XYZ file of C-alpha atoms in Angstrom:
597
model
C -24.039 -16.971 -2.308
C -21.884 -14.130 -3.959
C -18.129 -13.902 -3.836
C -18.264 -11.077 -1.426
C -20.610 -12.633 1.332
C -18.286 -15.476 2.409
C -15.379 -12.958 2.626
C -17.476 -10.548 4.852
C -18.848 -13.542 6.871
C -15.316 -14.915 7.386
C -13.884 -11.639 8.460
C -16.704 -11.139 10.796
C -16.422 -14.403 12.488
C -12.588 -14.165 12.804
C -13.158 -10.841 14.677
C -15.850 -12.525 16.882
C -13.712 -15.422 17.579
C -10.904 -13.161 18.837
C -13.371 -11.032 21.050
C -15.823 -13.573 22.497
C -13.640 -16.346 23.868
C -10.774 -16.273 26.111
C -10.757 -20.058 26.136
C -12.463 -22.575 23.879
C -16.256 -22.884 24.510
C -17.485 -25.887 26.491
C -19.979 -28.406 25.209
C -22.470 -27.178 27.788
C -22.103 -23.559 26.455
C -22.547 -24.880 22.904
C -25.678 -26.742 23.904
C -27.226 -23.752 25.613
C -26.473 -21.439 22.485
C -28.148 -24.006 20.218
C -31.118 -24.125 22.518
C -31.314 -20.276 22.564
C -31.008 -20.312 18.668
C -34.528 -21.938 18.731
C -35.974 -19.558 21.113
C -38.566 -16.678 20.697
C -36.255 -13.834 21.869
C -34.869 -12.200 18.800
C -31.938 -10.509 20.737
C -31.077 -13.767 22.378
C -31.157 -15.725 19.139
C -28.754 -13.214 17.493
C -26.420 -13.444 20.456
C -26.550 -17.336 20.208
C -25.764 -17.125 16.409
C -22.866 -14.856 17.050
C -21.733 -17.256 19.683
C -21.934 -20.377 17.578
C -20.267 -18.662 14.564
C -17.323 -17.802 16.817
C -17.247 -21.332 18.280
C -16.339 -22.533 14.776
C -15.221 -26.257 14.590
C -15.990 -26.832 18.268
C -19.700 -26.238 17.670
C -20.005 -27.635 14.182
C -20.772 -31.436 15.297
C -23.604 -30.150 17.792
C -25.094 -27.941 14.986
C -25.295 -30.775 12.545
C -26.912 -32.951 15.345
C -29.410 -30.276 16.139
C -30.796 -30.397 12.581
C -32.350 -33.865 13.184
C -35.901 -33.517 13.953
C -35.666 -29.681 14.159
C -38.446 -27.289 12.969
C -38.139 -25.649 9.600
C -37.198 -22.368 11.225
C -34.596 -23.846 13.426
C -33.183 -25.828 10.439
C -32.907 -22.553 8.436
C -30.939 -20.938 11.258
C -28.600 -23.753 11.756
C -27.937 -23.994 7.931
C -27.146 -20.300 7.676
C -24.211 -20.921 10.165
C -23.276 -24.167 8.717
C -23.276 -22.739 5.117
C -19.971 -21.006 5.798
C -18.490 -23.874 8.014
C -19.051 -26.316 5.115
C -16.681 -24.368 2.816
C -14.016 -24.081 5.586
C -14.912 -20.550 6.761
C -14.201 -20.496 10.597
C -12.868 -17.797 13.013
C -9.337 -19.072 12.668
C -9.223 -19.434 8.813
C -6.331 -17.454 7.469
C -7.213 -14.423 5.528
C -5.373 -15.618 2.457
C -7.549 -18.818 2.430
C -10.707 -16.796 2.957
C -9.917 -14.957 -0.193
C -9.384 -18.220 -2.192
C -12.475 -19.690 -0.747
C -14.421 -16.551 -1.958
C -12.824 -16.735 -5.365
C -13.572 -20.444 -5.677
C -17.281 -20.006 -4.879
C -17.763 -17.534 -7.588
C -15.740 -19.066 -10.286
C -16.226 -21.436 -13.303
C -14.986 -24.986 -13.385
C -11.634 -24.214 -14.986
C -10.725 -21.483 -12.503
C -11.771 -23.833 -9.591
C -9.403 -26.494 -10.858
C -6.509 -23.959 -10.600
C -7.526 -23.494 -6.941
C -6.709 -27.127 -6.123
C -3.013 -26.555 -6.426
C -3.085 -23.172 -4.864
C -4.584 -24.497 -1.684
C -2.341 -27.668 -1.606
C 0.646 -25.397 -1.537
C -0.637 -23.889 1.722
C -0.213 -27.213 3.381
C -2.464 -27.943 6.475
C -5.022 -25.155 6.219
C -5.214 -25.625 2.481
C -5.770 -29.363 2.587
C -8.428 -28.883 5.247
C -10.370 -26.558 2.861
C -9.890 -28.970 -0.038
C -11.360 -31.815 2.075
C -14.419 -29.455 2.844
C -14.827 -28.737 -0.939
C -14.961 -32.455 -1.496
C -18.361 -32.620 0.213
C -19.418 -28.973 -0.354
C -19.005 -28.871 -4.069
C -22.294 -29.145 -5.786
C -21.179 -30.332 -9.261
C -20.550 -34.006 -9.039
C -17.962 -33.867 -11.693
C -15.839 -31.171 -9.830
C -16.532 -32.955 -6.624
C -15.069 -36.069 -7.874
C -11.923 -34.183 -9.318
C -11.384 -32.663 -5.850
C -11.290 -36.204 -4.254
C -9.157 -37.489 -7.085
C -6.712 -34.626 -6.578
C -6.458 -35.332 -2.866
C -6.112 -39.038 -3.425
C -3.320 -38.749 -6.102
C -0.850 -37.066 -3.693
C -2.186 -38.496 -0.404
C 0.891 -40.328 0.743
C 3.166 -37.140 0.083
C 0.695 -34.869 1.603
C 0.067 -36.896 4.586
C 3.789 -37.269 5.405
C 4.252 -33.361 5.193
C 0.955 -32.788 7.260
C 2.034 -35.147 9.999
C 5.387 -33.481 10.359
C 3.501 -30.199 10.797
C 1.206 -31.659 13.486
C -1.910 -31.669 11.412
C -3.195 -35.062 12.550
C -6.757 -34.306 12.219
C -6.451 -33.075 8.574
C -4.392 -36.273 7.817
C -7.163 -38.366 9.251
C -9.895 -36.619 7.272
C -7.737 -36.756 4.135
C -6.963 -40.527 4.414
C -10.750 -41.411 5.277
C -11.900 -39.412 2.217
C -9.396 -41.314 0.003
C -10.920 -44.680 1.151
C -13.938 -43.584 -0.942
C -11.998 -43.959 -4.049
C -10.935 -47.192 -5.674
C -7.260 -46.722 -4.860
C -5.628 -49.870 -3.711
C -3.309 -47.936 -1.290
C -6.027 -45.980 0.408
C -6.849 -48.451 3.044
C -3.218 -49.402 3.814
C -2.486 -45.659 4.318
C -5.404 -45.248 6.835
C -4.379 -48.328 8.662
C -0.735 -47.120 8.864
C -1.845 -43.825 10.228
C -3.937 -45.487 12.912
C -0.823 -47.658 13.799
C 1.362 -44.675 13.964
C -0.995 -43.068 16.247
C -1.689 -46.111 18.315
C -5.354 -45.866 17.723
C -5.900 -49.326 16.148
C -7.743 -50.767 19.245
C -10.000 -47.711 19.361
C -11.113 -48.084 15.804
C -11.290 -51.870 15.519
C -14.687 -52.317 17.173
C -16.420 -49.736 14.940
C -15.121 -51.596 11.824
C -16.097 -55.008 13.213
C -19.787 -53.622 13.163
C -19.376 -52.021 9.831
C -17.875 -55.188 8.155
C -21.146 -57.194 9.005
C -22.779 -55.377 5.996
C -19.846 -53.605 4.227
C -17.274 -55.609 2.516
C -15.064 -52.627 2.018
C -15.046 -52.062 5.650
C -14.179 -55.721 6.190
C -11.155 -55.239 3.860
C -10.066 -52.317 6.098
C -10.677 -54.391 9.286
C -8.367 -56.945 7.836
C -5.614 -54.349 7.390
C -6.214 -52.976 10.999
C -5.850 -56.509 12.430
C -2.700 -56.952 10.431
C -1.270 -53.657 11.801
C -2.061 -55.039 15.306
C -0.219 -58.244 14.560
C -3.165 -60.393 14.684
C -2.664 -62.270 11.434
C -5.350 -64.943 12.141
C -7.962 -62.388 12.618
C -6.798 -60.367 9.636
C -7.109 -63.472 7.465
C -10.516 -64.115 8.792
C -11.786 -60.648 7.933
C -10.220 -60.750 4.561
C -12.025 -64.035 3.765
C -15.274 -62.839 4.965
C -14.846 -59.643 2.780
C -14.018 -61.783 -0.244
C -10.541 -60.290 -0.392
C -8.785 -63.422 -1.369
C -5.687 -61.770 -2.559
C -5.340 -60.243 0.844
C -5.938 -63.618 2.589
C -3.293 -65.244 0.306
C -0.708 -62.448 1.244
C -1.498 -63.103 4.812
C -1.020 -66.807 4.482
C 2.347 -66.015 2.926
C 3.271 -63.933 5.965
C 2.092 -66.749 8.325
C 4.229 -69.158 6.303
C 1.222 -71.573 5.890
C 2.582 -73.222 2.690
C 0.336 -76.297 3.013
C -2.793 -74.199 2.897
C -1.448 -72.183 -0.026
C -0.733 -75.464 -1.881
C -4.483 -76.254 -1.273
C -5.442 -73.076 -3.068
C -3.311 -73.451 -6.029
C -5.273 -72.573 -9.243
C -7.586 -70.245 -7.278
C -5.551 -67.267 -6.975
C -7.656 -64.045 -6.928
C -5.091 -62.078 -9.027
C -4.772 -62.542 -12.816
C -1.679 -64.660 -13.551
C -0.129 -66.159 -16.726
C 0.211 -70.008 -16.875
C 3.829 -69.666 -16.275
C 3.373 -67.271 -13.187
C 0.763 -69.726 -11.765
C 3.047 -72.527 -12.034
C 6.043 -70.496 -10.503
C 3.797 -69.832 -7.419
C 2.840 -73.517 -7.179
C 6.509 -74.423 -7.370
C 7.378 -72.033 -4.608
C 4.527 -73.130 -2.298
C 5.289 -76.998 -2.761
C 9.024 -76.278 -2.391
C 8.552 -74.356 0.932
C 5.993 -77.028 2.120
C 8.648 -79.693 1.483
C 6.962 -81.501 -1.283
C 10.031 -82.144 -3.372
C 8.557 -84.918 -5.569
C 5.725 -82.570 -6.511
C 8.021 -79.789 -7.232
C 9.813 -81.877 -9.940
C 6.452 -82.518 -11.540
C 5.711 -78.783 -11.668
C 9.100 -78.187 -13.232
C 8.266 -80.804 -15.996
C 4.925 -78.991 -16.684
C 6.564 -75.601 -16.737
C 9.214 -76.837 -19.229
C 6.665 -78.376 -21.462
C 4.577 -75.142 -21.468
C 7.733 -73.018 -22.251
C 8.345 -75.376 -25.330
C 4.864 -74.480 -26.897
C 4.531 -71.977 -29.529
C 3.086 -69.272 -27.335
C 5.071 -70.167 -24.363
C 6.892 -67.405 -22.315
C 10.459 -68.730 -22.050
C 11.606 -65.730 -20.003
C 8.909 -66.103 -17.332
C 9.339 -69.755 -17.171
C 13.154 -69.381 -16.643
C 12.571 -66.830 -14.088
C 10.317 -69.103 -12.058
C 13.063 -71.818 -12.114
C 15.809 -69.388 -11.045
C 13.605 -68.124 -8.084
C 12.988 -71.733 -7.051
C 16.560 -73.137 -6.829
C 16.387 -74.552 -10.263
C 19.121 -72.411 -11.773
C 20.666 -75.146 -14.054
C 17.209 -75.962 -15.378
C 16.479 -72.239 -16.001
C 19.800 -71.691 -17.947
C 19.320 -74.889 -19.871
C 15.807 -73.774 -20.909
C 17.199 -70.368 -22.091
C 19.771 -72.069 -24.114
C 17.478 -74.637 -25.668
C 14.863 -72.021 -26.679
C 17.589 -69.784 -28.237
C 17.154 -67.039 -25.696
C 20.863 -66.273 -26.117
C 21.008 -62.836 -24.649
C 19.281 -63.784 -21.460
C 21.435 -66.974 -21.064
C 24.752 -64.911 -21.682
C 23.547 -62.512 -18.901
C 22.764 -65.273 -16.579
C 26.198 -66.901 -17.141
C 28.057 -63.658 -16.604
C 26.087 -62.978 -13.373
C 27.359 -66.479 -12.316
C 31.025 -65.268 -13.115
C 31.196 -67.705 -15.831
C 32.731 -65.183 -18.242
C 34.844 -67.626 -20.413
C 32.005 -70.133 -20.673
C 29.546 -67.330 -21.647
C 31.948 -66.080 -24.440
C 32.512 -69.640 -25.756
C 28.535 -70.050 -25.787
C 27.984 -67.107 -28.092
C 31.069 -67.359 -30.217
C 29.351 -68.881 -33.252
C 25.801 -67.879 -32.815
C 24.086 -66.242 -35.666
C 20.623 -65.136 -34.803
C 18.251 -64.087 -37.596
C 16.900 -61.026 -35.773
C 19.414 -58.229 -36.288
C 18.805 -56.208 -33.175
C 19.115 -59.052 -30.571
C 22.252 -60.193 -32.278
C 23.777 -56.769 -32.043
C 22.680 -56.271 -28.466
C 24.408 -59.621 -27.753
C 27.462 -58.412 -29.474
C 27.542 -55.242 -27.409
C 27.406 -57.361 -24.166
C 30.192 -59.489 -25.533
C 32.283 -56.414 -26.273
C 31.715 -55.173 -22.721
C 32.815 -58.454 -21.190
C 35.895 -58.665 -23.303
C 36.755 -55.034 -22.209
C 36.167 -56.115 -18.543
C 38.477 -59.152 -18.971
C 41.275 -56.873 -20.237
C 41.002 -57.839 -23.987
C 40.430 -54.236 -24.976
C 41.494 -54.355 -28.471
C 39.189 -57.061 -29.371
C 36.463 -55.264 -27.547
C 37.016 -52.032 -29.433
C 36.777 -53.988 -32.672
C 33.389 -55.223 -31.717
C 32.168 -51.895 -30.813
C 33.253 -50.489 -34.049
C 31.564 -53.195 -36.018
C 28.289 -52.704 -33.935
C 28.361 -48.969 -34.671
C 28.881 -49.529 -38.413
C 25.866 -51.947 -38.470
C 23.515 -49.796 -36.357
C 24.352 -46.638 -38.507
C 22.620 -48.391 -41.307
C 19.558 -49.192 -39.143
C 16.692 -47.059 -38.049
C 16.514 -48.331 -34.421
C 18.233 -45.147 -32.725
C 17.040 -46.378 -29.227
C 19.444 -49.320 -29.631
C 22.228 -46.982 -30.801
C 21.808 -45.097 -27.462
C 22.684 -48.448 -25.708
C 25.945 -48.375 -27.519
C 26.719 -44.833 -26.174
C 25.765 -46.104 -22.609
C 28.240 -49.050 -22.949
C 31.019 -46.954 -24.213
C 30.556 -44.483 -21.292
C 30.659 -47.272 -18.780
C 33.978 -48.591 -20.325
C 35.525 -45.084 -20.204
C 35.485 -44.514 -23.901
C 34.173 -40.990 -23.687
C 35.255 -39.804 -27.048
C 33.760 -42.628 -28.982
C 30.613 -42.093 -26.991
C 30.563 -38.294 -28.017
C 31.040 -39.347 -31.575
C 28.306 -41.933 -31.615
C 25.901 -39.732 -29.792
C 26.530 -36.986 -32.436
C 25.107 -39.634 -35.113
C 21.893 -39.917 -33.126
C 21.502 -36.162 -33.246
C 22.326 -35.690 -36.866
C 19.464 -35.147 -39.396
C 17.224 -36.906 -40.353
C 17.263 -37.699 -36.642
C 15.779 -34.987 -34.282
C 17.176 -32.727 -31.538
C 14.264 -34.007 -29.201
C 16.627 -36.995 -28.507
C 19.205 -34.616 -27.116
C 17.845 -34.565 -23.518
C 18.227 -38.261 -22.767
C 21.610 -38.499 -24.535
C 22.992 -35.494 -22.878
C 21.977 -36.843 -19.534
C 23.955 -39.919 -20.395
C 27.066 -38.082 -21.557
C 27.078 -35.524 -18.701
C 25.754 -37.295 -15.575
C 24.116 -35.142 -12.932
C 24.499 -32.133 -15.491
C 22.004 -33.196 -18.201
C 19.723 -30.122 -17.735
C 22.654 -27.765 -17.839
C 24.024 -29.727 -20.803
C 20.866 -29.368 -22.790
C 20.744 -25.513 -22.205
C 24.327 -25.184 -23.661
C 23.395 -27.648 -26.507
C 20.466 -25.413 -27.515
C 22.683 -22.214 -27.225
C 25.404 -23.541 -29.381
C 22.980 -24.995 -32.023
C 21.539 -21.547 -32.467
C 24.839 -19.657 -32.197
C 26.442 -22.067 -34.713
C 23.977 -23.398 -37.054
C 26.569 -24.547 -39.476
C 28.182 -26.762 -36.933
C 27.890 -30.584 -37.155
C 26.266 -32.378 -34.149
C 29.715 -33.511 -32.981
C 31.081 -29.998 -33.103
C 28.230 -28.795 -31.014
C 28.572 -31.629 -28.421
C 32.256 -30.897 -28.187
C 31.504 -27.173 -27.379
C 29.185 -28.273 -24.686
C 31.772 -30.559 -23.245
C 34.393 -27.716 -23.271
C 32.107 -25.499 -21.298
C 31.028 -28.102 -18.851
C 34.622 -29.350 -18.252
C 36.016 -25.876 -18.047
C 38.313 -26.335 -20.955
C 37.906 -22.682 -22.221
C 40.227 -19.781 -21.070
C 38.776 -17.496 -18.453
C 38.023 -14.602 -20.808
C 36.244 -16.786 -23.391
C 34.291 -18.552 -20.572
C 33.200 -15.253 -19.102
C 32.238 -14.090 -22.456
C 30.091 -17.209 -23.223
C 28.289 -16.706 -19.886
C 27.346 -13.105 -20.931
C 26.322 -14.055 -24.245
C 24.145 -16.949 -23.001
C 22.663 -14.843 -20.296
C 21.588 -12.359 -22.987
C 19.934 -15.127 -24.957
C 18.227 -16.236 -21.754
C 16.709 -12.799 -21.428
C 14.853 -13.012 -24.782
C 13.209 -16.208 -23.896
C 9.592 -16.455 -22.510
C 9.545 -16.324 -18.625
C 8.753 -20.037 -18.298
C 11.735 -21.075 -20.270
C 14.154 -18.338 -18.739
C 14.465 -19.815 -15.254
C 15.928 -23.160 -16.200
C 18.457 -21.358 -18.455
C 19.567 -18.989 -15.697
C 19.859 -21.963 -13.246
C 22.018 -23.800 -15.752
C 24.244 -20.846 -16.308
C 24.538 -20.405 -12.558
C 25.568 -24.069 -12.329
C 28.166 -23.572 -15.015
C 29.703 -20.507 -13.440
C 29.972 -22.186 -9.957
C 31.528 -25.353 -11.434
C 33.899 -23.074 -13.541
C 35.238 -21.361 -10.449
C 33.211 -18.194 -10.791
C 31.359 -18.361 -7.445
C 30.375 -14.672 -7.327
C 28.851 -14.865 -10.671
C 27.113 -18.159 -9.992
C 25.626 -16.709 -6.882
C 24.470 -13.690 -8.779
C 22.769 -15.905 -11.359
C 21.059 -18.021 -8.661
C 19.614 -14.882 -7.172
C 18.252 -14.015 -10.407
C 16.862 -17.586 -10.959
C 14.991 -17.377 -7.565
C 13.356 -13.933 -8.597
C 12.233 -15.373 -11.967
C 10.574 -18.647 -10.607
C 10.864 -18.490 -6.817
C 11.770 -22.218 -7.266
C 12.992 -24.570 -4.436
C 15.831 -25.877 -6.633
C 17.321 -22.351 -7.004
C 16.985 -21.575 -3.351
C 18.513 -25.007 -2.189
C 21.605 -24.411 -4.598
C 21.918 -20.792 -3.276
C 21.982 -22.198 0.320
C 24.808 -24.609 -0.773
C 26.783 -21.635 -2.199
C 26.398 -19.645 0.962
C 27.157 -22.522 3.180
C 30.423 -22.929 1.165
C 31.216 -19.408 2.012
C 30.367 -20.139 5.624
C 27.714 -17.475 5.529
C 25.453 -19.784 7.773
C 22.704 -17.419 8.808
C 22.026 -16.439 4.946
C 22.382 -20.167 4.088
C 19.731 -21.118 6.665
C 17.432 -18.483 5.378
C 17.688 -19.822 1.722
C 17.143 -23.369 2.824
C 14.213 -22.375 4.837
C 12.582 -20.656 1.885
C 13.283 -23.695 -0.151
C 11.389 -25.769 2.354
C 8.576 -23.412 2.347
C 8.297 -23.503 -1.532
C 8.142 -27.417 -1.403
C 7.351 -29.098 1.840
C 7.288 -32.486 0.333
C 11.101 -32.580 0.314
C 12.789 -32.934 3.684
C 16.339 -32.028 2.494
C 15.928 -28.270 2.631
C 14.467 -28.458 6.238
C 17.325 -30.542 7.384
C 19.931 -28.304 5.873
C 18.255 -25.372 7.407
C 18.644 -26.857 10.889
C 22.253 -27.827 10.058
C 23.118 -24.340 9.009
C 21.473 -22.772 12.119
C 23.611 -24.939 14.260
C 26.658 -23.846 12.414
C 25.571 -20.255 12.977
C 25.519 -20.888 16.731
C 21.760 -21.294 17.040
C 21.953 -24.836 18.166
C 18.424 -24.929 19.960
C 16.679 -23.393 16.955
C 18.650 -25.735 14.591
């Protein structure tokens, strides 16, 4: 079918739907029209076709049923009507979606892929059509891509659609996802039925399906679990060979004796240390203390072997009330950093410091990581001079190494201790050639919490404006702007210059710059300038972040109606985030529109 035909057909049935029905058609009226569709009277057949097209979704199930055993001529007539329905073209399909459907049907694969996101942004009606595409698409690869696209965001989409009252679309979406191999799909569908109090309605159908379909049996187990019938849920899981689900239900039932019997037969892959950890837990909870001691001995022996995982073995001991044995294992196997961390968590600070006082590990990086933790503890205990000496030595040694990621840990530790100037200086080392600026983002996010993206914009600006600067000088310039240390005139001039620089960037890069400059102006006491920049950012990208921040600015000015408008638009841009919707309601209440709010 051409691109034009679905558009014309869609427009036609929209008009017909408005003119033919004052109320939804009844089952009897639909049945009569289908009967007339197979008649000899041409005028009557055309009238019936018009009626059934206008009936839309209400008549679709009956039309599909009418194909069974029908004549070739009747099948052809039914298929002509269903050919539009299968793509989501109904009397009530919005004009914008009709245009997208028409464009999709006449496009190549790459254009079709772009349509997925376009429809998703339209929420309920868009998802309804995407679900239609999942069965209507003739290319197997693209059909699989539609399903995968829907399944990848199912939880987020379902929440938004439920809030909008699109229950039927949610049910279709979650049922479609169950055709994939995604572990969460069955749980999502069971949760939906539980939410809608429809578990009892669906369970009989899945009892029948489970007799021949193990996938249906697994879902049946989840439905019983949602109902609270754990025994039936476990029986269904066992019959479906979903032993990991059965084991989880045994845990929920607290049937530790049965779980002990199943030791060594767990369905999920486990390391030897993990398997012993579970056995220890089950025997402990079953009250088999003597057997627990034997498992502890086996675990300790395993950890002592060449390929033993000391960390996992110690974790199993800690989780099973064997903390002294876990700590002793870490010490004995020279897992010094982990042992130090455990002792600190137990508030044994002095004992921990004494323990590591004379340790000299062969591997440089863990030794320095241990030194870093020792410095933090000393600072915490008030021995700041000694802590600073440790930090300085660590910095000197790490400067000679190549592991810049570890150096980042030093910066993080200094910031936690309030040593901002030292942290700034050491961060500059990471950003000095031969190291690259691509590390700037994560470091700036550390140095300027909650303002990392803004700091990154200013970092790029100053690196270009002052290419002769060393990294430390650039970082100090960023700090001065973000902490409002410059005088008012210099601050205003910097904003002007940075905005001009942003204007020369590609459109995709310009919006983050303008948003960052707006944030800088707002925090620097230039509210009007910040608002103006936010308005520009909205025009550039029409993004929810800019709209949300703009709403905050207007709310700060008590311009409640304008604030509510911006929050509403932010919600419309991204309905997966509930905050803008809540703030819109709050601003409406402040504006005196309590009922609407």
